[in-house]
Short mmCIF file of C-alpha atoms and ligand atoms in Angstrom, two decimals:
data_model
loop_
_atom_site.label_atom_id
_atom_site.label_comp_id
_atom_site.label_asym_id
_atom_site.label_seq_id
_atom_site.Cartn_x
_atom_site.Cartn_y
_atom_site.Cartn_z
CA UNK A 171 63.63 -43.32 -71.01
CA UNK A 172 59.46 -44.17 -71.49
CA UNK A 173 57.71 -42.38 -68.91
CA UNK A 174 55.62 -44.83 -66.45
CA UNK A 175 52.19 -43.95 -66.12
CA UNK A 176 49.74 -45.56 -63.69
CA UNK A 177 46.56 -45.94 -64.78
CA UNK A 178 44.28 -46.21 -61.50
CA UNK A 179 40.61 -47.33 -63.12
CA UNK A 180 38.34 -50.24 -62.05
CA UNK A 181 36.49 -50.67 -65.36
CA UNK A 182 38.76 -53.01 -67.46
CA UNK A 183 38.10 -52.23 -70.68
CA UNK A 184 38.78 -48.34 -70.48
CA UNK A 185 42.08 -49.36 -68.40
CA UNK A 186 43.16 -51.34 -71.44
CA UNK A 187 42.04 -49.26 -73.80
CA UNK A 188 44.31 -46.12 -72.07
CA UNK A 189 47.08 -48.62 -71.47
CA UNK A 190 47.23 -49.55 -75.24
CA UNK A 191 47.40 -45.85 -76.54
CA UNK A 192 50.31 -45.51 -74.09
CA UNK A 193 51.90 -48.19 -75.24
CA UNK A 194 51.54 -47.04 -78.50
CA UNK A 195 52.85 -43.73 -78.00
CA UNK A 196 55.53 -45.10 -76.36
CA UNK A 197 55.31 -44.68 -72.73
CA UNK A 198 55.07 -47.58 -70.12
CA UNK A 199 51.67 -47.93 -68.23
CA UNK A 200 50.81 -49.77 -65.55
CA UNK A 201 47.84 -50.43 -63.96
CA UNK A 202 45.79 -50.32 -60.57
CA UNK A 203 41.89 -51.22 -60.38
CA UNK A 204 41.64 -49.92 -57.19
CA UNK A 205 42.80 -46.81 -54.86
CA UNK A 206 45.12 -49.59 -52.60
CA UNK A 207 46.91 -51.45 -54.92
CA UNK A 208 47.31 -47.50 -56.45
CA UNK A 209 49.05 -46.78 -53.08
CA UNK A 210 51.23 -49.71 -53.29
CA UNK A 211 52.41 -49.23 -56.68
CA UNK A 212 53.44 -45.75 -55.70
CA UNK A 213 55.10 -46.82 -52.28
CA UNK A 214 57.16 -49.35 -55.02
CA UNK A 215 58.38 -47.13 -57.53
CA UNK A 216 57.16 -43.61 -58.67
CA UNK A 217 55.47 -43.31 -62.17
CA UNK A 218 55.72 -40.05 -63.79
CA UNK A 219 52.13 -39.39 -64.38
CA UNK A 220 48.87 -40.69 -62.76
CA UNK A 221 46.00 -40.67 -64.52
CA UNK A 222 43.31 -41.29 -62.02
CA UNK A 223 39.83 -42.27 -61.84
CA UNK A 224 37.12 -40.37 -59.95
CA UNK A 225 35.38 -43.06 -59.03
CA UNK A 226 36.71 -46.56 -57.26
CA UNK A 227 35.45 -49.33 -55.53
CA UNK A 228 37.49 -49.19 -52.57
CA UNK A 229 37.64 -45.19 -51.70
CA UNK A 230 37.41 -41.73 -54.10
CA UNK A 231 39.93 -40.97 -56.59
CA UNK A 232 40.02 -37.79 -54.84
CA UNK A 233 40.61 -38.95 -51.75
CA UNK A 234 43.48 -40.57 -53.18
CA UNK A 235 45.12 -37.22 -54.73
CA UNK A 236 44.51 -35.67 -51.72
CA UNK A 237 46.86 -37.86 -50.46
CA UNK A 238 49.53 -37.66 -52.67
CA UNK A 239 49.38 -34.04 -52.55
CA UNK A 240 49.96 -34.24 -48.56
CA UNK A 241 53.21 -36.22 -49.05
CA UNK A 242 56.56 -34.72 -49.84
CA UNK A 243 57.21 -38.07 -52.05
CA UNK A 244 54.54 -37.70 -54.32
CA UNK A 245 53.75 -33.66 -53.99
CA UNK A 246 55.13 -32.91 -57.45
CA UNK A 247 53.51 -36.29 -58.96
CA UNK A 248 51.55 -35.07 -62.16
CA UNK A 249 47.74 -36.15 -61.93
CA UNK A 250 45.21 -36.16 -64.95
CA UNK A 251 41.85 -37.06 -63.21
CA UNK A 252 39.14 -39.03 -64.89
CA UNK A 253 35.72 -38.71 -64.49
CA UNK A 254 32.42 -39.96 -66.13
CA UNK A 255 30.52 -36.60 -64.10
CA UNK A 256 30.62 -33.59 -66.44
CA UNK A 257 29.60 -30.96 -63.30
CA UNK A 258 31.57 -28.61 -62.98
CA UNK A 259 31.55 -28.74 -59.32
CA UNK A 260 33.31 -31.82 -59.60
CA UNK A 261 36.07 -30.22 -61.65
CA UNK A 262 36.78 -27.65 -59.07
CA UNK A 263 37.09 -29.87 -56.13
CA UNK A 264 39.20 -31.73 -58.36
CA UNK A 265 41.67 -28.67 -59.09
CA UNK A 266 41.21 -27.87 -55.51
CA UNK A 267 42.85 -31.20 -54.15
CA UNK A 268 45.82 -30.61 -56.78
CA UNK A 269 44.83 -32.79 -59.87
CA UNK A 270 47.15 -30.68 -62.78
CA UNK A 271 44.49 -31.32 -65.21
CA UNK A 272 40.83 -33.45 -65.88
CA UNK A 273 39.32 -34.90 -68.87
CA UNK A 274 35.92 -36.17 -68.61
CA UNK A 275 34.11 -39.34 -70.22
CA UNK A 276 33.88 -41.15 -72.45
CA UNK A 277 36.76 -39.18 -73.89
CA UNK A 278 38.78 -39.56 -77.21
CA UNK A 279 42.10 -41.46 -77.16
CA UNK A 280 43.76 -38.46 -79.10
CA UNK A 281 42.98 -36.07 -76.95
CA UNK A 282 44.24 -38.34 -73.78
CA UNK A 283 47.67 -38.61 -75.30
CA UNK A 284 47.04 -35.07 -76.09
CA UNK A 285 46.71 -33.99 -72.85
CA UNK A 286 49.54 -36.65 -71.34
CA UNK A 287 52.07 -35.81 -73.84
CA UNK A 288 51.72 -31.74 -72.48
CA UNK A 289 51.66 -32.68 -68.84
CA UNK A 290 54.73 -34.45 -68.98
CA UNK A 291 56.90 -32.14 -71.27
CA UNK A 292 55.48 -29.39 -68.02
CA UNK A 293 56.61 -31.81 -65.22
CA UNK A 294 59.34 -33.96 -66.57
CA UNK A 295 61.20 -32.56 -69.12
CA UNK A 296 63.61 -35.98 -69.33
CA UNK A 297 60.41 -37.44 -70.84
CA UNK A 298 60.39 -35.80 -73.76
CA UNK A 299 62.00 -37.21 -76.78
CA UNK A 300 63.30 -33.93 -78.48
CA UNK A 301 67.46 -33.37 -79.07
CA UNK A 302 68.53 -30.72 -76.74
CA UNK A 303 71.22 -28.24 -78.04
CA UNK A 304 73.17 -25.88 -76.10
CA UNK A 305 76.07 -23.92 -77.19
CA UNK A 306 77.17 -26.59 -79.43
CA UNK A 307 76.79 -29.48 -77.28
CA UNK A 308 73.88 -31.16 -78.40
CA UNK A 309 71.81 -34.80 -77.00
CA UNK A 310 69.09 -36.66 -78.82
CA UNK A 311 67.56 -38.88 -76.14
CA UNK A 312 65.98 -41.21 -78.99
CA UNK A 313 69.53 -42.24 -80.47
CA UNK A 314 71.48 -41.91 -77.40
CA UNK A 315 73.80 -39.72 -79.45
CA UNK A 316 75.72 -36.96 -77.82
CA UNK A 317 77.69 -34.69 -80.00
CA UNK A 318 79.98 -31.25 -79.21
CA UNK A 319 80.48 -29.49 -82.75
CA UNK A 320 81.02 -32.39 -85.42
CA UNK A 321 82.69 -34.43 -82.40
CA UNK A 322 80.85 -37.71 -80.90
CA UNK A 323 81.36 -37.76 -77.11
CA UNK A 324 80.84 -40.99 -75.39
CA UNK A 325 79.20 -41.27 -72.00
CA UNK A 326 78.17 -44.23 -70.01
CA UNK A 327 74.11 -44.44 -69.50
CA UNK A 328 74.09 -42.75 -66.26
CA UNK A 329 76.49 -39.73 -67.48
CA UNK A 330 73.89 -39.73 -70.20
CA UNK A 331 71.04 -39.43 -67.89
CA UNK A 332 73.12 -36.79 -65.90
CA UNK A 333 73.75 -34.51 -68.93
CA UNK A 334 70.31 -35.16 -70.19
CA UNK A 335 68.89 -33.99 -67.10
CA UNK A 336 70.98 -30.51 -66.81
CA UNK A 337 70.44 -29.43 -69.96
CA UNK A 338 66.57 -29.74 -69.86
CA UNK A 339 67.28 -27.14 -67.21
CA UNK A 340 69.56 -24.52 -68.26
CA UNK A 341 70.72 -21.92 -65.90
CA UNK A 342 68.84 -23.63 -62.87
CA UNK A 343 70.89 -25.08 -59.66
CA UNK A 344 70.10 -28.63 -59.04
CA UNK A 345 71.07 -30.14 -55.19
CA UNK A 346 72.57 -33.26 -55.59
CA UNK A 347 69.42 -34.86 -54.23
CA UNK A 348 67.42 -33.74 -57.05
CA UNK A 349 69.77 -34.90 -59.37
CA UNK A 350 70.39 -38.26 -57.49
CA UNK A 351 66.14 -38.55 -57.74
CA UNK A 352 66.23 -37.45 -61.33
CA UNK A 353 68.99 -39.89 -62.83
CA UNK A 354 68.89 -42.43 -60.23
CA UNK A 355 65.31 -42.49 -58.87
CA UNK A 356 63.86 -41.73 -55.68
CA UNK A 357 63.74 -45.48 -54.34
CA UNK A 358 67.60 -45.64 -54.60
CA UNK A 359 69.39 -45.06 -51.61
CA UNK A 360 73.12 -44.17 -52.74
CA UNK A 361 75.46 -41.48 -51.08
CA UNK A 362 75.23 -37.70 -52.95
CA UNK A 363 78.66 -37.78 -53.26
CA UNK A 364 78.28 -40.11 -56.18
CA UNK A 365 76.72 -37.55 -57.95
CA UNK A 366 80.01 -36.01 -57.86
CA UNK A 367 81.98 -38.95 -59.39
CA UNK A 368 79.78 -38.90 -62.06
CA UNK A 369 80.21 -35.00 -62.97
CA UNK A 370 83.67 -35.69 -62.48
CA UNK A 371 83.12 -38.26 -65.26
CA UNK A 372 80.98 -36.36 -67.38
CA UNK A 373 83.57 -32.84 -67.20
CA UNK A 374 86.44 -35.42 -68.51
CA UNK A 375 84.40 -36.25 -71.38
CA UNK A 376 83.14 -33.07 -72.71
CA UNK A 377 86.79 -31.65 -71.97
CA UNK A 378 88.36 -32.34 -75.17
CA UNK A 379 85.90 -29.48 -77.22
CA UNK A 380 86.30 -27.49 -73.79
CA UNK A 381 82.17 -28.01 -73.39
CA UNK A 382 82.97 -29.17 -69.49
CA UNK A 383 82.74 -25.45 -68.49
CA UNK A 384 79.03 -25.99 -69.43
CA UNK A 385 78.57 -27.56 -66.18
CA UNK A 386 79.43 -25.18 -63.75
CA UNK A 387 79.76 -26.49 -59.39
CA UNK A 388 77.76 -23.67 -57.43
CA UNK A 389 79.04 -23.83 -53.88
CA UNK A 390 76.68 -24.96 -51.16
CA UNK A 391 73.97 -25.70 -54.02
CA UNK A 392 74.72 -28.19 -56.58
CA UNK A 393 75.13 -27.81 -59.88
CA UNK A 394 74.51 -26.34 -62.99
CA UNK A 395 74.12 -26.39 -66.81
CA UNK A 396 75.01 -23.12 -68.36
CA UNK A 397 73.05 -21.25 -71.16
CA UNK A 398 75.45 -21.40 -73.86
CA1 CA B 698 35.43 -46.08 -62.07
#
């Protein structure tokens, strides 16, 4: 479950340079050199963070975010902003448009990841790599290993994904859309009611320790993960 991050930058070497810290911290970047091929990537599949240079051949970084930040699609979509101008004029209209965060250049590697690694625990918790425990029940998204008590349960990937996803958000209600963009992504056009196949799925296998009442149906709204 690496996160994809785009990279949108036109000078090469600092492109590679961020894509091989990524790599190296285990995420999956790709990369656009200018602010259309960043629009087509997007319109493609969604990455979970954009990190976005201020200034591109084609047309302004910003102009670009400002963009994003108009659509429903990509309203939510995390943006780091990078700029070689250190005003802080520039900064502002940068938070204005709806950039989450900035880091200026030339900029150290460590501080990138830094800066990536907080962003994305903030927007999408299913990035993270931490075990999640609750009341017993408890996933570790690095070994695929979901136990309830001392008991292994098995789950098929997308049960996986499912769980994994409502317990990084205890006590909230999650529509079936969200959950349908979460586990299956956004550019997958499959009926909600599969969502509820695969709950179905999930109750039967977390019945056995009686963990299924973790995942509670709330009428009209969706579903959701219980504290404890
Ligand atoms: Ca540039």
């Amino acid at each position: 479950m690496n996160a994809r991050i785009l990279i949108v930058e036109d000078e090469p070497a600092i492109a590679e340079l961020i894509a091989v810290n990524l790599r190296h911290a285990g995420y999956t970047p790709v990369q656009a050199h200018d602010a259309a091929s960043a629009r087509q990537q997007i319109d493609s599949a969604l990455p979970d963070l954009l990190l976005l240079d201020w200034m591109l051949p084609d047309s302004p970084g910003i102009e670009l975010a400002r963009r994003l930040r108009a659509d429903v699609r990509t309203r939510e979509l995390p943006i780091i902003m990078l700029t070689a101008r250190a005003q802080e004029g520039d900064k502002l209209t940068g938070f204005e448009i709806g950039a989450d965060d900035y880091i200026t250049k030339p900029f150290s590697p460590r501080e990138l990841m830094a800066r990536v690694k907080a962003m994305l625990r903030r927007a999408s918790p299913m990035a993270a790599d931490e075990a999640i425990a609750i009341g017993g029940l408890r996933l570790d998204p690095v070994t695929f290993r979901v136990t309830a008590g001392v008991d292994p349960v098995s789950l098929s990937p997308t049960e996986f994904r499912l769980l994994h996803y409502l317990m990084t958000q205890p006590d909230r209600v999650l529509s079936r859309a969200r959950l349908l963009d979460a586990v299956w992504g956004d550019h997958v056009f499959i009926e909600e009611r599969t969502v509820d196949v695969h709950i179905r799925r999930l109750r039967l296998a977390l019945q056995p320790t009686g963990h299924d009442r973790l995942v509670e149906t709330v009428r009209g709204g969706g579903y959701r993960m219980l504290p404890a």
